[in-house]
CSV table of C-alpha atoms and ligand atoms in Angstrom, one decimal:
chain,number,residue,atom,x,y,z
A,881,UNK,CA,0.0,0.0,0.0
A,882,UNK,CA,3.2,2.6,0.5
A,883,UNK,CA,3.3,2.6,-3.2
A,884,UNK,CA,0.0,2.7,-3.9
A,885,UNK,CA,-0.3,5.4,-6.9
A,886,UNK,CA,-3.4,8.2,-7.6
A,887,UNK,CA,-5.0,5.5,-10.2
A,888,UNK,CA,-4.7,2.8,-7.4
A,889,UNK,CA,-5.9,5.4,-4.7
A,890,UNK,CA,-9.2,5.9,-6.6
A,891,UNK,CA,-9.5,2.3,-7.8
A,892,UNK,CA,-9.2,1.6,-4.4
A,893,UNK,CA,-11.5,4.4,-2.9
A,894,UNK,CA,-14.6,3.3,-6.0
A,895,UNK,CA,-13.9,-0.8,-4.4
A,896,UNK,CA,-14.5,0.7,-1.2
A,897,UNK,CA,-18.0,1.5,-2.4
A,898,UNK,CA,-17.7,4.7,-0.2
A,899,UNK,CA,-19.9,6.4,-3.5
A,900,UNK,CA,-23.8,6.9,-3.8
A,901,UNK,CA,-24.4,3.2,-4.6
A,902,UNK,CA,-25.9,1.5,-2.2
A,903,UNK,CA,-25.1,-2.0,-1.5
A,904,UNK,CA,-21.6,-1.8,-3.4
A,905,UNK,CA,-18.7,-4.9,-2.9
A,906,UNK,CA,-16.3,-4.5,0.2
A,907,UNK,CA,-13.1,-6.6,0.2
A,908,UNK,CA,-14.4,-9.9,0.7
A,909,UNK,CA,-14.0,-10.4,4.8
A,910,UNK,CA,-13.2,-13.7,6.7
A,911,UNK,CA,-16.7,-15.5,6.2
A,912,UNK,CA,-17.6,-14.2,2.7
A,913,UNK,CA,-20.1,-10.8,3.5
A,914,UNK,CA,-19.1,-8.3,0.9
A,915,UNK,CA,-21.8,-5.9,0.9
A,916,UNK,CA,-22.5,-3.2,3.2
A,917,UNK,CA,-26.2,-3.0,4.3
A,918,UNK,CA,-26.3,1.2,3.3
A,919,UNK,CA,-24.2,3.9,1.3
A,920,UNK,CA,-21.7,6.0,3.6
A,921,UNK,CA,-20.7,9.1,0.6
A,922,UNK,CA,-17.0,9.1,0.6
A,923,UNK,CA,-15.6,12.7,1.1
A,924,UNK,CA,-14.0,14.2,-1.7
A,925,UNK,CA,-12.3,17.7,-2.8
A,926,UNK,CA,-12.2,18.9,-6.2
A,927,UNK,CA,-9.0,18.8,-8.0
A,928,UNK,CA,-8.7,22.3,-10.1
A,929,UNK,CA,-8.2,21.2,-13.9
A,930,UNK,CA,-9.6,17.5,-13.4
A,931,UNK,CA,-12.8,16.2,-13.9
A,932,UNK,CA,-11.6,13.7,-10.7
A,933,UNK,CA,-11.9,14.5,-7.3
A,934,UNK,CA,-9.9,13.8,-4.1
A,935,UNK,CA,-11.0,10.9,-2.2
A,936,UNK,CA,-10.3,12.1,1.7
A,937,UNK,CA,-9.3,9.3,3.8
A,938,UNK,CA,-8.2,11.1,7.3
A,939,UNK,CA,-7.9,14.7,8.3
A,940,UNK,CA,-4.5,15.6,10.1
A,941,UNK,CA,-3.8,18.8,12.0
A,942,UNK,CA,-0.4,19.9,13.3
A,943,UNK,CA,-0.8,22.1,16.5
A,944,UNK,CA,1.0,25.5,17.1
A,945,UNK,CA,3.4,25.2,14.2
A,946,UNK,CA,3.8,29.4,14.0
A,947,UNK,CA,6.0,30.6,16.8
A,948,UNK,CA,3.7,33.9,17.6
A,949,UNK,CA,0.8,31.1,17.4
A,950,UNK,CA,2.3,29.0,19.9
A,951,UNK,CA,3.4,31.8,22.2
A,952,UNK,CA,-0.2,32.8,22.1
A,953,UNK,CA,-1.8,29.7,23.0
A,954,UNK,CA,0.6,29.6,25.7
A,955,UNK,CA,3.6,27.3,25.1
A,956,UNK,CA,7.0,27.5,23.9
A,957,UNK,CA,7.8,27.4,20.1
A,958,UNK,CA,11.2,26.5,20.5
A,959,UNK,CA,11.0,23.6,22.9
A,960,UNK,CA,8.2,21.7,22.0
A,961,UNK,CA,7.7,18.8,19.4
A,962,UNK,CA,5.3,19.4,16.4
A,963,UNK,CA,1.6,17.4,17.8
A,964,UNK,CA,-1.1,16.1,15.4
A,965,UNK,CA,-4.9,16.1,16.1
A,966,UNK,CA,-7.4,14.7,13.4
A,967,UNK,CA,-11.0,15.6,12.0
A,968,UNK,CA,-13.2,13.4,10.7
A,969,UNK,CA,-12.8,13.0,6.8
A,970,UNK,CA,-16.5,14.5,6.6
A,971,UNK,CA,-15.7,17.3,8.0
A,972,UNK,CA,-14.5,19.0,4.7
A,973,UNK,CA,-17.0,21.6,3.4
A,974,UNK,CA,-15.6,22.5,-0.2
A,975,UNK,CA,-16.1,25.9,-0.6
A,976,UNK,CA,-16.0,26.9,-4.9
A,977,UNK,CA,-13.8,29.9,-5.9
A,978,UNK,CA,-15.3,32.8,-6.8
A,979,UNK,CA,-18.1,32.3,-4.5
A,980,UNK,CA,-18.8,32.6,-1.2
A,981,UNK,CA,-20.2,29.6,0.8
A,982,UNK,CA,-22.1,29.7,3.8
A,983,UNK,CA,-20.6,28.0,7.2
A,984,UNK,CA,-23.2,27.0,9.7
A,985,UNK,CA,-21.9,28.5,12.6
A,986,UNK,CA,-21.6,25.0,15.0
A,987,UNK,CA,-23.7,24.2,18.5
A,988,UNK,CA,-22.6,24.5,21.7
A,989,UNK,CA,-20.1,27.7,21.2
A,990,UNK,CA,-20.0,31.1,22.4
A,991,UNK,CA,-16.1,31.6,21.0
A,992,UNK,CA,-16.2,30.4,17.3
A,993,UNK,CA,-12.9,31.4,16.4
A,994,UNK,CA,-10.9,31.1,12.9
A,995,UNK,CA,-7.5,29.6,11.7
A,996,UNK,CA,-6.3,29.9,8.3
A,997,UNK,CA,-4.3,27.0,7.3
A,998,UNK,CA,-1.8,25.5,4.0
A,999,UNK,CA,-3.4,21.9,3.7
A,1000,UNK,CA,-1.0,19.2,1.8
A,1001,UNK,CA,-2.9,16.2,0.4
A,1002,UNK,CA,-1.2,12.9,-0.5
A,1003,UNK,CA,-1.3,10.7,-3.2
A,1004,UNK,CA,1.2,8.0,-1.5
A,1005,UNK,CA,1.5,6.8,1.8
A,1006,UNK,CA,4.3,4.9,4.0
A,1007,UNK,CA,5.7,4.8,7.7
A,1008,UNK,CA,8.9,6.1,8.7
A,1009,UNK,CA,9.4,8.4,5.5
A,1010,UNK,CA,12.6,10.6,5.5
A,1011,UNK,CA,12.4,14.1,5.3
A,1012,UNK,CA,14.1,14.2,2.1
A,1013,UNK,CA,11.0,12.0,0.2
A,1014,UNK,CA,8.1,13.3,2.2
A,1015,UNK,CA,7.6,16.2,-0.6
A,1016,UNK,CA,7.4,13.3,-3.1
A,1017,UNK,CA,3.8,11.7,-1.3
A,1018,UNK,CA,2.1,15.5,-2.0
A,1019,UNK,CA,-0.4,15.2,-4.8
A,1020,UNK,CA,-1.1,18.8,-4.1
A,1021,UNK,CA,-2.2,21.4,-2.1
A,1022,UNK,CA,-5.3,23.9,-1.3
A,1023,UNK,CA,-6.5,26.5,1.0
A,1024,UNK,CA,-8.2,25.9,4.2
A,1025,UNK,CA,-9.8,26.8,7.4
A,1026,UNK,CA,-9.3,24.4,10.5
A,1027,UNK,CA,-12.4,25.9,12.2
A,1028,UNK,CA,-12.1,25.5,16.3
A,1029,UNK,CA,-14.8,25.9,19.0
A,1030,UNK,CA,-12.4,27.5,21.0
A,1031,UNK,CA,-13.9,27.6,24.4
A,1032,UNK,CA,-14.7,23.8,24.5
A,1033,UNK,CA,-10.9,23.6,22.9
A,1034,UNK,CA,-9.9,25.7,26.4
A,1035,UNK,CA,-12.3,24.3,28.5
A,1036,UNK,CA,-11.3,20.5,27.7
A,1037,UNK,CA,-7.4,20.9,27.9
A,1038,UNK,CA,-8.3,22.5,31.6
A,1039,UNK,CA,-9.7,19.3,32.5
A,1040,UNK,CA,-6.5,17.3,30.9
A,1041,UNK,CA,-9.5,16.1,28.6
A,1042,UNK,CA,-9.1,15.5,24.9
A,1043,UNK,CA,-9.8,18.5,22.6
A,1044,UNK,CA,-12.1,16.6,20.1
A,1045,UNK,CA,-15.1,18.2,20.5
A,1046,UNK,CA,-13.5,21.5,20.0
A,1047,UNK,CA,-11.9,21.0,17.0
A,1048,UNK,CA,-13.3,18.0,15.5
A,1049,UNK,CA,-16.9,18.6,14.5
A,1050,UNK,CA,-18.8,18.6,11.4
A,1051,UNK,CA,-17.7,21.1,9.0
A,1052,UNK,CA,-15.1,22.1,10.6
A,1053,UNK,CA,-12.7,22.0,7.8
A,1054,UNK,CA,-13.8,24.5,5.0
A,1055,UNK,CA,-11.6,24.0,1.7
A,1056,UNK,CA,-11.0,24.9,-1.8
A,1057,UNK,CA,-9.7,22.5,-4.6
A,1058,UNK,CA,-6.7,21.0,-4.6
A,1059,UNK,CA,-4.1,22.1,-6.7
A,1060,UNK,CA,-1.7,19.5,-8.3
A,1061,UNK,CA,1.9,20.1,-7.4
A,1062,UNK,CA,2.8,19.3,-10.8
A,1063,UNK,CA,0.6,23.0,-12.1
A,1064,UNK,CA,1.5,25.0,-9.1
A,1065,UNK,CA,4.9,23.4,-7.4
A,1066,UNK,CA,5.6,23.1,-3.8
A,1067,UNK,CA,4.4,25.9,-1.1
A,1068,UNK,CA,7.6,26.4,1.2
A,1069,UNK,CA,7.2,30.3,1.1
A,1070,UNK,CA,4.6,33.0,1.0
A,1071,UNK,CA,1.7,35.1,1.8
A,1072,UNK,CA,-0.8,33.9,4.3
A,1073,UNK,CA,-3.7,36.3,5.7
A,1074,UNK,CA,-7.2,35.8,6.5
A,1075,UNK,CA,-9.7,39.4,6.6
A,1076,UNK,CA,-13.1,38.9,8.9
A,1077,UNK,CA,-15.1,41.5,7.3
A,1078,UNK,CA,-12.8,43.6,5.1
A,1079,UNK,CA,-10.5,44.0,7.8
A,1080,UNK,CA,-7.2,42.1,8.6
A,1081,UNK,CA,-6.8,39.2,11.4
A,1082,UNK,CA,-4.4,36.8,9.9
A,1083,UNK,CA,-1.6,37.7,8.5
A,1084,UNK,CA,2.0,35.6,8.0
A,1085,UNK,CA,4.7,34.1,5.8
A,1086,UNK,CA,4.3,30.1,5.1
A,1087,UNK,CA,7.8,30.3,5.6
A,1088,UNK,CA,7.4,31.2,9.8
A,1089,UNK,CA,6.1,27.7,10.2
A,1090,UNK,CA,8.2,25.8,12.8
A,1091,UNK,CA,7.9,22.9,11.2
A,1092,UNK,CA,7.6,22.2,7.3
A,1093,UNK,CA,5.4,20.2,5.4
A,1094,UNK,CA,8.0,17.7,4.8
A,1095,UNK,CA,9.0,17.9,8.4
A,1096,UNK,CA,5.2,17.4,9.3
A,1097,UNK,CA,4.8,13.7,6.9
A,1098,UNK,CA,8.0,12.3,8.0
A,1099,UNK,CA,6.8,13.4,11.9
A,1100,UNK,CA,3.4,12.3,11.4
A,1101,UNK,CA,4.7,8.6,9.5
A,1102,UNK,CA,6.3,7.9,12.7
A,1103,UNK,CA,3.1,7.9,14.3
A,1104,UNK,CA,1.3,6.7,11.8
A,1105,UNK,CA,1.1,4.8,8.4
A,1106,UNK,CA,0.0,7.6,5.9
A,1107,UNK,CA,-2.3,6.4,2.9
A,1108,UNK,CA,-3.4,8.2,0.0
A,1109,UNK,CA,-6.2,11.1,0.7
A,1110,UNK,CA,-4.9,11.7,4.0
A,1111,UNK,CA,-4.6,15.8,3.9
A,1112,UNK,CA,-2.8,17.5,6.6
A,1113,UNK,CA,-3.7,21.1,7.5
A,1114,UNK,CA,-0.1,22.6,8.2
A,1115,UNK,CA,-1.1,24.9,10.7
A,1116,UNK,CA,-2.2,28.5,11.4
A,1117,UNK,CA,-0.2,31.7,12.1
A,1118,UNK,CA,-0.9,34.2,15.3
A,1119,UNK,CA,-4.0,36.3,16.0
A,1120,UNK,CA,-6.7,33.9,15.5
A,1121,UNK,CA,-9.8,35.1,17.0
A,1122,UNK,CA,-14.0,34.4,16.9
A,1123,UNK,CA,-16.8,34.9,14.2
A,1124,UNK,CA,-20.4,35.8,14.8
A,1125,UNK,CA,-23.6,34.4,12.5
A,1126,UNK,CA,-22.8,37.1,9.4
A,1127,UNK,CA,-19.2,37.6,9.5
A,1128,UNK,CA,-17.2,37.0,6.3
A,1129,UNK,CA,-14.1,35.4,6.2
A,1130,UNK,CA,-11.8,35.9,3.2
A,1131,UNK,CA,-8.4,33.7,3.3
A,1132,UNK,CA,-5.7,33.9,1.4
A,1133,UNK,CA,-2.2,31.8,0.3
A,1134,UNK,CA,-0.2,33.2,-2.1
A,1135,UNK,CA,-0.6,31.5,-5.4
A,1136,UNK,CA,-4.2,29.9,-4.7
A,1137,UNK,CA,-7.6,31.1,-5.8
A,1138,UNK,CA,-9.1,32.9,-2.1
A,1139,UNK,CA,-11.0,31.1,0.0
A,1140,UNK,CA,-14.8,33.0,0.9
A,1141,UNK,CA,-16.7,31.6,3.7
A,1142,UNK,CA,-19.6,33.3,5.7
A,1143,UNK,CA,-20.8,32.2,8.9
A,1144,UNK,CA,-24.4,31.7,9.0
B,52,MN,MN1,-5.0,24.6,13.2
């Protein structure tokens, strides 16, 4: 499965049966049942230029990989290892370019707060990949917005609790298409900002993060064995902060199409 190419990825992700079909063929299991008794829709992103999408397997997140970031969330960029959290691959809400979608604004939350992230998706996956190669399992990357309940985040980690209910909850991942590396090249530098409203909140240089993207897949492989449509949102910079029902979030990475969500 390390090897495993796109072609094989989708093969693999249409065998699942994870489409509108109901009733579709699993890998044959030990005593011969193959087919699943209802549809689950397989989450997918858009790939710009490609009438394919991107099957999403699992939804990584790197904590606190901008130092102002970490400082304020209160721990120390320089001493601590890079962390991972995940979201559920349904989580993704594709938001199109050019328009602007509308975000539910999620239950249970008085301090909805925003984080503008580089997401890399992979097309190959493997344990223990060196640094060096990790850059070679991107298929490409997109925009997106690791949305965080922030006070069930706060209030959770207070209790030495884990954080999932504040950051993993349906659409809590808005994203635009993926962008093949082999159109737009690796991301290792540039503009990141995100405006609520017209007005500035967000803004850094993709080059501030502590730890790469490359740094992040061989980190994460040691934990993990990566497959193809895992994506892994690379982190936010400083000065994230909350949305209200009506705000409008514009994000922005240098060389992708921005990224237009309103809360509603
Ligand atoms: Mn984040």
């Amino acid at each position: 499965m390390t090897t495993m190419n796109r072609r094989d990825a989708l093969r693999a992700a249409g065998l699942m049966g994870l489409g509108a079909v109901a009733g579709c063929t699993l890998p044959v299991t030990a005593d011969n049942r193959s087919k699943t008794i209802f549809a689950v829709p397989q989450a997918t992103i858009p790939i710009v230029g490609s009438d394919e999408v991107f099957p999403v397997r699992r939804i990584y997140c790197i904590g606190r990989n901008y130092a102002a970031h970490a400082r304020e969330m209160g721990s120390d960029p320089n001493r601590e290892p890079p962390f991972f959290f995940q979201k559920p691959s349904d989580a993704v809400q594709f938001v199109t370019p050019g328009q602007t979608a509308d975000h539910p604004y999620p239950p249970l939350t008085k301090n909805y707060h925003y984080e503008i992230e580089l997401v890399a998706a992979l097309n190959k996956g493997g344990r223990n990949i060196p640094i060096g190669e990790a850059l070679n399992h991107v298929y490409g990357y997109a925009i997106g917005l690791d949305m965080t309940r922030r006070d069930l985040q706060r209030a959770m980690g207070d209790q030495k609790k884990p954080w999932e209910i504040g950051k993993s909850f349906d659409r809590s991942a808005p994203i635009g298409p993926i962008h093949p590396v082999a159109k737009v090249g690796h991301f290792t530098q540039g503009g990141i900002w995100l405006k609520v409203n017209g007005e500035t909140k967000q803004s850094a240089d993709l080059k501030m993060m502590i730890w790469s993207v490359a740094e992040q897949i061989a980190k994460l492989s040691e934990a993990f064995e990566l497959m193809p449509g895992d994506i892994i949102y690379s982190g936010t910079p400083e000065n994230v902060g909350p949305v209200v029902r009506g705000d409008l979030m514009e994000g922005h990475i240098d060389g992708l199409p921005n990224l237009s969500v309103r809360v509603v």
